[in-house]
Coordinates of C-alpha atoms in Angstrom, one line a residue:
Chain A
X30 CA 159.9 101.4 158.7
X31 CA 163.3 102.4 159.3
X32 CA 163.2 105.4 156.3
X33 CA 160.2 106.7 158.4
X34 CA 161.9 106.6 161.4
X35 CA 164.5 108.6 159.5
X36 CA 161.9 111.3 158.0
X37 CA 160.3 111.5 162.0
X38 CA 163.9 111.9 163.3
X39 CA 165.0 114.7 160.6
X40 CA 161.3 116.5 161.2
X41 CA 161.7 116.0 164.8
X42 CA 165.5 117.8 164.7
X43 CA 164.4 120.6 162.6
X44 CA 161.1 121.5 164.9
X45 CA 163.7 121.3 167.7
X46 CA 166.0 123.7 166.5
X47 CA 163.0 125.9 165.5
X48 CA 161.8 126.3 168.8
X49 CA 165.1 126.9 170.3
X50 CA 165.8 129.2 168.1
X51 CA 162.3 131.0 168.5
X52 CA 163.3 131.1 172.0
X53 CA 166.2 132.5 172.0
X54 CA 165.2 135.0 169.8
X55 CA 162.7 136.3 172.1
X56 CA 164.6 136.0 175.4
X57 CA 166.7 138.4 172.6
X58 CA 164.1 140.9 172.1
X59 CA 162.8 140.5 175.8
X60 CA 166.7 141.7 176.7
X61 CA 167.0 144.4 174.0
X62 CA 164.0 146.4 175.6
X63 CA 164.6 145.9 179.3
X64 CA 166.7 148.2 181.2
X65 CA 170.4 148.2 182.1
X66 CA 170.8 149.4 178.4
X67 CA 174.8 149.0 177.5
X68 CA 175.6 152.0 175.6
X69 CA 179.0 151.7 175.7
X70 CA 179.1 148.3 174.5
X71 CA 176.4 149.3 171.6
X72 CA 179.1 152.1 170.4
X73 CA 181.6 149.6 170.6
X74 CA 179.5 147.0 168.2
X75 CA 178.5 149.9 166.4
X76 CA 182.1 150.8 165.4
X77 CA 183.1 146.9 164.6
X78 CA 180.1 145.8 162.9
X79 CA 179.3 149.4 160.7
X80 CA 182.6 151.5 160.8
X81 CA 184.7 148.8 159.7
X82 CA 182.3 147.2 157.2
X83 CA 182.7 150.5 155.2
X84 CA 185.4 149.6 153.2
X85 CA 184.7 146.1 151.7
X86 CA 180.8 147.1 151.5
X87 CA 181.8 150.5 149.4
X88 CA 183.8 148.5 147.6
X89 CA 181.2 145.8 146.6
X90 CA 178.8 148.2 146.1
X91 CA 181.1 150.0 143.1
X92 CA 182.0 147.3 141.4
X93 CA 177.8 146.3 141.4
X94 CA 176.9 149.4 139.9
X95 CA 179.3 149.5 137.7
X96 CA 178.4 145.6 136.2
X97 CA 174.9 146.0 136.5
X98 CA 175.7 149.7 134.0
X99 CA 177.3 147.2 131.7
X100 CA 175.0 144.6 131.6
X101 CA 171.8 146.9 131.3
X102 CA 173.5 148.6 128.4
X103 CA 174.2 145.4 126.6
X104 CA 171.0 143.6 127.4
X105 CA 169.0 146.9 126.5
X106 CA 171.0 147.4 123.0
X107 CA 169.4 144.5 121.8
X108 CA 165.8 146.5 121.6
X109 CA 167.5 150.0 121.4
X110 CA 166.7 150.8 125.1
X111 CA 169.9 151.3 125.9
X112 CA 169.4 154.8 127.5
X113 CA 167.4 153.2 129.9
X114 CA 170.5 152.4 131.7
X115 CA 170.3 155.3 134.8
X116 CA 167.1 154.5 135.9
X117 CA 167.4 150.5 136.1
X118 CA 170.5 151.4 137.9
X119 CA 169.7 153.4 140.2
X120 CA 166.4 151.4 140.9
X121 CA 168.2 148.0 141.2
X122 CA 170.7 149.2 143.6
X123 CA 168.6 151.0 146.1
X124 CA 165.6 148.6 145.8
X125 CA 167.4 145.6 145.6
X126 CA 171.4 145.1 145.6
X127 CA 172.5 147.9 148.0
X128 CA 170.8 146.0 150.8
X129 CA 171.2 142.7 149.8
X130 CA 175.4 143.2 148.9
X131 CA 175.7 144.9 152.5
X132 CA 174.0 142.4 154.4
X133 CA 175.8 139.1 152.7
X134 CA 179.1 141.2 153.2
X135 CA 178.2 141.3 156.5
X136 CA 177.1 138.0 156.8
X137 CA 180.7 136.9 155.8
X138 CA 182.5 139.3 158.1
X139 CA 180.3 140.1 161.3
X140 CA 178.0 137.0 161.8
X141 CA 181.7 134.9 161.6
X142 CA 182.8 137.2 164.0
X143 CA 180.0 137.1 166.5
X144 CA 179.8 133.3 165.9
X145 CA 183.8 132.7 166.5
X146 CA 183.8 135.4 169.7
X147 CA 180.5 134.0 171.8
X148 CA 181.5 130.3 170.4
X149 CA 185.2 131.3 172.3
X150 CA 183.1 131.8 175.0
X151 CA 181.3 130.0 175.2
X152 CA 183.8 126.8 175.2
X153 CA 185.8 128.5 177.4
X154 CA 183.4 128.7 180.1
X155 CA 183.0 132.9 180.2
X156 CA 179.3 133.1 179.3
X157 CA 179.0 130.7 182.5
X158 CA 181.6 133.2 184.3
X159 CA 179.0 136.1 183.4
X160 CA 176.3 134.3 184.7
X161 CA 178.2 133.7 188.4
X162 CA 178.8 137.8 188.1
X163 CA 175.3 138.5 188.2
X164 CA 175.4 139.7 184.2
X165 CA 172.7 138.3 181.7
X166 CA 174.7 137.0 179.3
X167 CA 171.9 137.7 176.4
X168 CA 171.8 141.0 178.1
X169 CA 175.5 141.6 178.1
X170 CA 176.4 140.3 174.6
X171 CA 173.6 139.5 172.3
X172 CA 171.3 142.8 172.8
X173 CA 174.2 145.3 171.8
X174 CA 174.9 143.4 169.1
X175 CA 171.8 143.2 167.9
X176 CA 171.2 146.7 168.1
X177 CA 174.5 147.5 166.8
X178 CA 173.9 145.3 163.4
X179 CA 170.2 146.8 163.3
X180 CA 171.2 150.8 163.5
X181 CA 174.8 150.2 161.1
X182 CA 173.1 148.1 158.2
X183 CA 170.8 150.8 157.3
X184 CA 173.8 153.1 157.7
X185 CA 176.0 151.2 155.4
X186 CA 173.3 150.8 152.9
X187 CA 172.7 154.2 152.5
X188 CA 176.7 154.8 151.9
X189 CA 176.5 151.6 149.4
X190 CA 173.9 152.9 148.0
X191 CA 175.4 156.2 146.9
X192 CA 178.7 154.6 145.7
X193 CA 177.1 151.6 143.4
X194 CA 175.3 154.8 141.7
X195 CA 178.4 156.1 141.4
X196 CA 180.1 153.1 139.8
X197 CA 177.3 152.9 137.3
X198 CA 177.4 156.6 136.5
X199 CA 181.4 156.0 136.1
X200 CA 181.2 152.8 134.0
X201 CA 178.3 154.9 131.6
X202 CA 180.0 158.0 131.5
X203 CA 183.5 157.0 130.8
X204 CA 183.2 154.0 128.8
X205 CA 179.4 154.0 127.4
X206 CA 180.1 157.5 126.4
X207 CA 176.1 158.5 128.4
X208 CA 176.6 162.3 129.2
X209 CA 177.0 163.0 132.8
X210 CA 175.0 165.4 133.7
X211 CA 172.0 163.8 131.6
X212 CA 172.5 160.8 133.9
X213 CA 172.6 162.0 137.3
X214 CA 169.2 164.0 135.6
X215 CA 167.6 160.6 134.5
X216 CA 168.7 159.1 137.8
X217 CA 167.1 161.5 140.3
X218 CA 163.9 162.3 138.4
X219 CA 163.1 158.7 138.1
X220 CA 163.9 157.8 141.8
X221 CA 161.2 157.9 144.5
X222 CA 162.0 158.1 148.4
X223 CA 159.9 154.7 148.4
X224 CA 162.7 152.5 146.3
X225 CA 165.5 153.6 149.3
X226 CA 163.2 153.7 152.3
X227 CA 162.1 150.1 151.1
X228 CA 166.1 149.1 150.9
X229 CA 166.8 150.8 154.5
X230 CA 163.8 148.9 155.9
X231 CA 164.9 145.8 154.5
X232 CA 168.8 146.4 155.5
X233 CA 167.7 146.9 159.1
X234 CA 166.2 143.3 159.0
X235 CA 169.1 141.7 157.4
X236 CA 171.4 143.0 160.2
X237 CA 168.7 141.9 162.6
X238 CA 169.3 138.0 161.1
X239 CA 173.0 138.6 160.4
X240 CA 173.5 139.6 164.2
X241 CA 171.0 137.0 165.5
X242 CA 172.5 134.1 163.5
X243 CA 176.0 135.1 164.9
X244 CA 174.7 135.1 168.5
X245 CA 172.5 131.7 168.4
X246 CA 175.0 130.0 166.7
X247 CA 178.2 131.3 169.1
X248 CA 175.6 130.0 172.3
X249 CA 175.0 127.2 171.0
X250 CA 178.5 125.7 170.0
X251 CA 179.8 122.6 171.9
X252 CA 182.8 121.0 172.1
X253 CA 186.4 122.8 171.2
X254 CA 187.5 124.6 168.1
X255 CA 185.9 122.1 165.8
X256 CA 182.8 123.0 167.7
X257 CA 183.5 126.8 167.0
X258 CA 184.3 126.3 163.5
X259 CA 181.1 124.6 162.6
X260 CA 179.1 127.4 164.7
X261 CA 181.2 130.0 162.7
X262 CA 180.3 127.8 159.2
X263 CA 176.4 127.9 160.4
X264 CA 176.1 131.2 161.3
X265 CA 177.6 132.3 158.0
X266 CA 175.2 130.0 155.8
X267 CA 172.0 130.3 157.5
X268 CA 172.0 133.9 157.9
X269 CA 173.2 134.5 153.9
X270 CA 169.9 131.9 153.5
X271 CA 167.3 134.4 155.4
X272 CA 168.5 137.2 153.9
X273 CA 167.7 136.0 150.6
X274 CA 164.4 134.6 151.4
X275 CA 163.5 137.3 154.0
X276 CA 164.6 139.5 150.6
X277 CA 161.7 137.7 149.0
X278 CA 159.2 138.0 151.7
X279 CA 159.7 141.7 152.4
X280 CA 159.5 142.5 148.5
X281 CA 156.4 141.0 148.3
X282 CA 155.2 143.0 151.6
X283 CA 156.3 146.4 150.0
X284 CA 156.0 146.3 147.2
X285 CA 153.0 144.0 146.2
X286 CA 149.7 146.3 147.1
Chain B
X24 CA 170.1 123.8 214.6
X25 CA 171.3 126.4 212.1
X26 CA 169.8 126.5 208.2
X27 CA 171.7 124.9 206.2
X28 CA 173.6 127.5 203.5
X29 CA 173.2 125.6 200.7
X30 CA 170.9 122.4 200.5
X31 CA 169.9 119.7 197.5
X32 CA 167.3 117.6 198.0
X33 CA 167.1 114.5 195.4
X34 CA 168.3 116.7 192.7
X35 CA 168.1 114.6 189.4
X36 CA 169.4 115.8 186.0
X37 CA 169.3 113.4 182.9
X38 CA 170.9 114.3 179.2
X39 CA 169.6 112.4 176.9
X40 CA 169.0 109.0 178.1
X41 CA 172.5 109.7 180.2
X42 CA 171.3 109.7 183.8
X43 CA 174.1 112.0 185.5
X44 CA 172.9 113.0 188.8
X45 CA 170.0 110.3 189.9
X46 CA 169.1 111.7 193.4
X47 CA 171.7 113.7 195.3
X48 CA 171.3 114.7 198.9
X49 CA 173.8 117.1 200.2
X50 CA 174.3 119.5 202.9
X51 CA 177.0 122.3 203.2
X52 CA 176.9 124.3 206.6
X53 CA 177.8 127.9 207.2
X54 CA 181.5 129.0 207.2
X55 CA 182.7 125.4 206.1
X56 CA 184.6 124.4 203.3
X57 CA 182.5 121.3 201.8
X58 CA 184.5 119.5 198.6
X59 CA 183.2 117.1 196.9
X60 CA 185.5 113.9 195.1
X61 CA 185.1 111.8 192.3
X62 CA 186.0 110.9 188.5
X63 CA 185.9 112.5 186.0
X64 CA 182.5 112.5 184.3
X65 CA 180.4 111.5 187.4
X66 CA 178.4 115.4 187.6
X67 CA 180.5 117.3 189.9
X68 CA 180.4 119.9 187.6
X69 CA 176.5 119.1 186.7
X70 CA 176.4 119.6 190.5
X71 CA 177.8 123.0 191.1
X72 CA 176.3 124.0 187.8
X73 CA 172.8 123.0 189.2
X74 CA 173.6 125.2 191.8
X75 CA 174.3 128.0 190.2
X76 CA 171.2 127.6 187.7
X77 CA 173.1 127.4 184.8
X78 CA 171.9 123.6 184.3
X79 CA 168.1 122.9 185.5
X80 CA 167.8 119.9 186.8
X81 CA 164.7 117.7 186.0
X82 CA 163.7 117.4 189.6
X83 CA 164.4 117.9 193.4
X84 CA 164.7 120.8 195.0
X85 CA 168.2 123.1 195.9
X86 CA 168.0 125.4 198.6
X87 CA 170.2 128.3 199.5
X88 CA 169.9 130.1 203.1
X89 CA 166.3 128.1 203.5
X90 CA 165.5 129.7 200.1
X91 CA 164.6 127.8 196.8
X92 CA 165.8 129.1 194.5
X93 CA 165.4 125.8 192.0
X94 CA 163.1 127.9 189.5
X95 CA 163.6 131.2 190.2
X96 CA 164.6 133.5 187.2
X97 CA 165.4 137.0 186.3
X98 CA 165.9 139.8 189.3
X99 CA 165.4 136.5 191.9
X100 CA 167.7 134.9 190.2
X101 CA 170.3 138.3 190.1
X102 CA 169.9 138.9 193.6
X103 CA 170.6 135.1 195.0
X104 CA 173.6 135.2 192.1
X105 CA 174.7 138.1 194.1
X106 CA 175.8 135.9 197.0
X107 CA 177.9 133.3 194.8
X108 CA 181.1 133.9 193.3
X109 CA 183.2 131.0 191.4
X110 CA 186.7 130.2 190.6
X111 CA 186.2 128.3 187.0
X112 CA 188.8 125.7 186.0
X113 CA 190.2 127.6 183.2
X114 CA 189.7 130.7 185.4
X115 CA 187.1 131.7 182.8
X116 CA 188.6 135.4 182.1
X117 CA 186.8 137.6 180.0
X118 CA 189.9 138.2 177.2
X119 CA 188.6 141.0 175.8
X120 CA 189.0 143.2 179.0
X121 CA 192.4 143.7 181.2
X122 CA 193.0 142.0 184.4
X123 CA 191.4 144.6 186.6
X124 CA 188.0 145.3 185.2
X125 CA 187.7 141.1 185.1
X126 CA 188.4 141.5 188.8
X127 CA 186.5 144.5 189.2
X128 CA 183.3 142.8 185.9
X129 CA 180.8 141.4 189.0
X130 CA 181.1 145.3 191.2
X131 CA 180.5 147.3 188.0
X132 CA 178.0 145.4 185.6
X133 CA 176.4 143.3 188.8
X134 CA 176.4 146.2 191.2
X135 CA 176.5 149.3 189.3
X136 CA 179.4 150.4 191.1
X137 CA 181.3 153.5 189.5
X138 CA 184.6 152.4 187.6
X139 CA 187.3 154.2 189.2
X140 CA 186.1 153.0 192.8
X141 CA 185.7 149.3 191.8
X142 CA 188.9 149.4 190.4
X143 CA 190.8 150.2 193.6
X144 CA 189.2 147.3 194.7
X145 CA 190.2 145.4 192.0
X146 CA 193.8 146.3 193.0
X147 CA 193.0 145.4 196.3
X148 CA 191.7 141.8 196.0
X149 CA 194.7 141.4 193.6
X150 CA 196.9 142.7 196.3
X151 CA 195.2 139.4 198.3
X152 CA 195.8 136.8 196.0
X153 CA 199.8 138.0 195.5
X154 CA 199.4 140.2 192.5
X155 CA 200.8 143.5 192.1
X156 CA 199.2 146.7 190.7
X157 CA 201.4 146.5 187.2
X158 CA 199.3 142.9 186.2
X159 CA 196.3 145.0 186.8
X160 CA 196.7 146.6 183.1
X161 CA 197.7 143.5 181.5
X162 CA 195.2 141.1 179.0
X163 CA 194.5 137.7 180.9
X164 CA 196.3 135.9 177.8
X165 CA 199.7 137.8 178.6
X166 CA 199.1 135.9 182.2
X167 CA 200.7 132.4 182.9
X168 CA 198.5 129.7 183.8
X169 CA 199.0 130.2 187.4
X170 CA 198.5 134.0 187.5
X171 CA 195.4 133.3 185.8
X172 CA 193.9 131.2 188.4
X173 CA 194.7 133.6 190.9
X174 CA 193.1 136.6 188.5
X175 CA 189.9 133.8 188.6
X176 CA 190.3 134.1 192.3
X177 CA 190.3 137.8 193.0
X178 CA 187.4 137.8 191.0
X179 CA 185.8 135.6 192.6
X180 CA 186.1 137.2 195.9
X181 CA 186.0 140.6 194.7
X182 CA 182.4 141.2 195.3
X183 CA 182.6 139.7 199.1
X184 CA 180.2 136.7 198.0
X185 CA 178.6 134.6 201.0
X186 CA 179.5 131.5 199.2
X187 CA 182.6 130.3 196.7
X188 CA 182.9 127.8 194.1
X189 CA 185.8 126.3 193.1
X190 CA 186.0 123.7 190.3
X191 CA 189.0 122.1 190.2
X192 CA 191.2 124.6 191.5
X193 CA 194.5 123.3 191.3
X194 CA 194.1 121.1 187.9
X195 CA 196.7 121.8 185.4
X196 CA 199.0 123.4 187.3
X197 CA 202.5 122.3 188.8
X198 CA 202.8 121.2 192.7
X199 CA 204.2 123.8 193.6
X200 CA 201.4 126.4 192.3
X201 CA 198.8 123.8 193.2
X202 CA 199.8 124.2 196.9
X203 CA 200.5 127.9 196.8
X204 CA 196.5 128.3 195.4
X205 CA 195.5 125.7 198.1
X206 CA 196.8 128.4 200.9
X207 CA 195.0 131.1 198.7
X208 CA 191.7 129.4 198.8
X209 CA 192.2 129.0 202.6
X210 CA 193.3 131.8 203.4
X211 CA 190.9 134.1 201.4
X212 CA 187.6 131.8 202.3
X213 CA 188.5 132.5 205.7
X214 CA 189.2 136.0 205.7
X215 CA 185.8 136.7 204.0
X216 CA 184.0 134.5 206.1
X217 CA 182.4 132.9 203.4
X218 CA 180.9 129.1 202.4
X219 CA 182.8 126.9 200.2
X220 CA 181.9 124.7 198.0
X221 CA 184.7 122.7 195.7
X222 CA 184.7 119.8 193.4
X223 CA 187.8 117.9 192.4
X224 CA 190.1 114.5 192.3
X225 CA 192.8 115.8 193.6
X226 CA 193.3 114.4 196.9
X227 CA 195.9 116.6 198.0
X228 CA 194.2 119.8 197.5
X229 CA 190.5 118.1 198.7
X230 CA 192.6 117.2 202.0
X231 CA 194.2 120.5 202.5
X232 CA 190.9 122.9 201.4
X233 CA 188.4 120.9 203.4
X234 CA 186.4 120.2 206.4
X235 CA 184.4 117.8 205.1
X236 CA 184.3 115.5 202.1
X237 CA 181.7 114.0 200.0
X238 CA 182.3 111.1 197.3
X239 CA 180.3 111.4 193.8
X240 CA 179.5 108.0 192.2
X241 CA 177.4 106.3 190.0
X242 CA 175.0 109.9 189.9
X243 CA 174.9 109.4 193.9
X244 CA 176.5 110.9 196.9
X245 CA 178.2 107.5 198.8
X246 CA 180.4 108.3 201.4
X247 CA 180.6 111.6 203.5
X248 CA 182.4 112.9 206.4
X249 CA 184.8 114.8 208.5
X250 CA 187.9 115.1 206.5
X251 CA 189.9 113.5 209.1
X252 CA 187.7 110.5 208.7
X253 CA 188.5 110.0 205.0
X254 CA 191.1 107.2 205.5
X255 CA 188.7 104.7 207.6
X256 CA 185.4 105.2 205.6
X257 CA 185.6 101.7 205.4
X258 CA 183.5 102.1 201.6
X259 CA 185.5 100.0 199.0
X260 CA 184.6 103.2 196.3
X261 CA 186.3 105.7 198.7
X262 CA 189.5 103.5 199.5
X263 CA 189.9 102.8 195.4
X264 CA 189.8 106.5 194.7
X265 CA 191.9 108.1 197.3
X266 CA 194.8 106.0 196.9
X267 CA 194.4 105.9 193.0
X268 CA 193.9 101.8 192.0
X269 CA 193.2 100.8 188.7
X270 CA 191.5 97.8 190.5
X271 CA 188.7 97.7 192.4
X272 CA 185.0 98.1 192.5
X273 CA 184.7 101.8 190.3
X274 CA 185.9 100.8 186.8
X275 CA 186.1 103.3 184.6
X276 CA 184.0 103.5 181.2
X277 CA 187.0 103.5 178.5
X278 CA 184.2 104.2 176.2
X279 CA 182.2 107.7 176.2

């Protein structure tokens, strides 16, 4: 009796924080479409959550391309395909790793972030303050970070995008001895606008959870600074979590006609 | 007889299996300066916060002005916001912005009022609560704890609000700055005219900020009065709690 009570409670706790989070997700949407519209605090977001993402994303991104050249070379010398090397690069990275590299990087840096600034709040009584001021606070703080995270991602794929071709044409070309121009050929005839439209599409949903996770979790903290640093710790691991399977789900979607 | 400003009816809020407030009855006139006593952990705070619809409570009914406004939402819920303003006990400042645009947060987001002008109010109301223009430019966490209460304060009267909260005003501070944000309280309610509404156990200050005073126990209102009358209440709870006895009828759960 008691391990059922056990399986009712853990089912019961997980369908709670479901529903809490389904609603706070659309009093989110509800807030991002209704006007005042904060531009100024959008820019602001923009500049924390894109701008300064750029560097650890770009770097990331090289270092990706450049492995993934590597590994496709070695893998493909088994069969003698190793020319095959520009196209699976440049197909993994827009498809696939661009978008998923730039939204875990920004699940480590900008859901934290969110998470550690609203759960400061939110301990410290302000989001209350907001609410005695005659500001929504979903309005005020989750909506332009939401937006924010939802316009950069796409952004910052595109740019990682560009540089993990980049390192895979510098890894091929200066240590796998491909010739360069050949490449950059073999990589832009084989590309279609489909493999990074479908990796823009997808980045815009991970910034969607990234900046969504931050913000539920941040609301939702209790207590002091332990409380914060556990919201920080969720909002870190459950938005890397959907983004991988929200990965799966929108692959199947695009791709699987 | 004058409506009441602000008015709870058998307001009940449970957490849990916690019963916090089980049935509270309370009346604050117009112009007076209500505060309400008790320890800590009793819903004072659950109280105000009812008010203010940040907590819902499960039932009852709160009215403001002969309004209820126990489930209103959205733009009804903006515009009776409009008429509140609160002084938090950590003063609640927005750290992220200087002093003045904290001052100035309810007149620009709440009001759409045009920056430069709400800032010379800003300067203003901190003029009011002994600030001068140079702190307007500083961050809240270059403040000492006493400045920042009186930051919370000019915010809270910056938007001329018809009714003030103050929750635990003078808590963590020294005598000295207790008493000077006593005269603050007094002396701004009164100069805007407004309704207060305070909650704290601090006997000093309750005596000093109030006209009348109402005792929080056991989730109940159970003794109130003229201030004056405080010392013959003749209610074993009251005489245990203003003159600070470990013994007598409250006894305090050691254990959460």
């Amino acid at each position: 009796m008691n391990f059922l009570a056990y399986i009712g409670r853990a089912v019961m706790t997980v369908l709670a924080q479901l529903g809490a989070l389904a609603i706070f997700t659309g009093r989110a949407l509800a807030a991002i479409v209704s006007p005042p519209v904060y531009f100024r605090l959008i820019l602001v977001q923009m500049m924390r959550i894109g701008y300064f993402s750029l560097p650890v994303v770009g770097l990331t991104a090289f270092f990706m391309g450049g492995v993934l050249a590597l590994q496709i070379y070695l893998g493909g010398n088994r069969f003698g395909a190793e020319a095959i090397v520009p196209q699976v690069v440049v197909l993994g990275i827009t498809r696939e790793l661009g978008p998923v590299i730039a939204g875990l990087m920004i699940a480590g840096r900008v859901a934290a972030a969110i998470a550690a600034e609203i759960g400061t709040m939110k301990v410290t009584e302000q989001i209350d303050a907001l609410t005695t001021l005659a500001t929504n606070p979903i309005k005020y703080l989750v909506a332009p970070r939401i937006v924010a995270a939802v316009v950069s991602m796409p952004l910052l794929t595109l740019v990682g995008d560009s540089i993990g071709v980049l390192g895979g044409y510098i890894v091929s070309v200066y240590s796998l001895d491909f010739n360069g121009p050949a490449y950059l050929k073999n990589t832009a005839d084989f590309l279609h606008s489909d493999d990074v439209t479908s990796g823009l599409i997808k980045a815009a949903v991970f910034g969607f959870i990234v900046a969504l996770m931050g913000c539920y979790n941040g609301f939702n903290s209790k207590g002091g600074a332990q409380g914060v640093g556990n919201a920080t710790t969720y909002a870190v691991v459950s938005s890397s979590i959907l983004i991988l399977a929200a990965d799966y789900v929108l692959t199947a979607l695009l791709f699987h006609k | 007889m004058t409506t009441p400003k602000i008015q709870l009816i058998g307001v009940k809020k449970r957490f849990g299996s916690k019963v916090v407030l089980d049935g509270i009855d309370l009346t604050v006139e117009p112009g007076s300066s209500l505060v309400i006593i008790g320890g800590s952990g009793t819903g004072k705070s659950v109280t105000i916060k009812s008010i203010l619809g940040i907590i819902r409570p499960d039932e009852g009914t709160i009215l403001v002005d002969g309004e209820d406004i126990t489930h209103i939402n959205g733009a009804a819920r903006d515009k009776v916001m409009r008429k509140f303003g609160m002084l938090f006990q950590g003063a609640a400042l927005f750290d992220s912005l200087p002093v003045w645009e904290n001052v100035a947060f309810g007149l620009i987001q709440g009001r759409g009022m045009a920056r430069a002008k709400a800032r010379d109010i800003a300067i203003q109301k901190l003029a009011k609560v002994g600030l001068t223009e140079d702190v307007a430019f500083l961050s809240p966490s270059e403040l000492s704890g006493g400045m920042q209460k009186r930051v919370g304060l000019a915010r809270a009267i910056a938007a001329d609000p018809e009714i003030i909260f103050f929750d635990e005003p003078t808590t963590g501070l020294d005598p000295i700055m207790a008493d000077i944000i006593n005269d603050l309280i007094i002396s701004t309610v009164k100069d805007v005219g407004a309704t207060a509404l305070s909650i704290t156990h601090d006997m000093v200050s309750a005596r000093k900020i109030s006209d009348k005073i109402a005792m929080l126990y056991g989730g109940k209102i159970i003794w109130q009065g003229p201030t004056g009358d405080i010392d013959r209440s003749g209610n074993p709870y009251v005489e245990q709690f203003i003159h600070g006895k470990a013994e007598g009828p409250i006894k305090m759960a050691v254990k959460a």
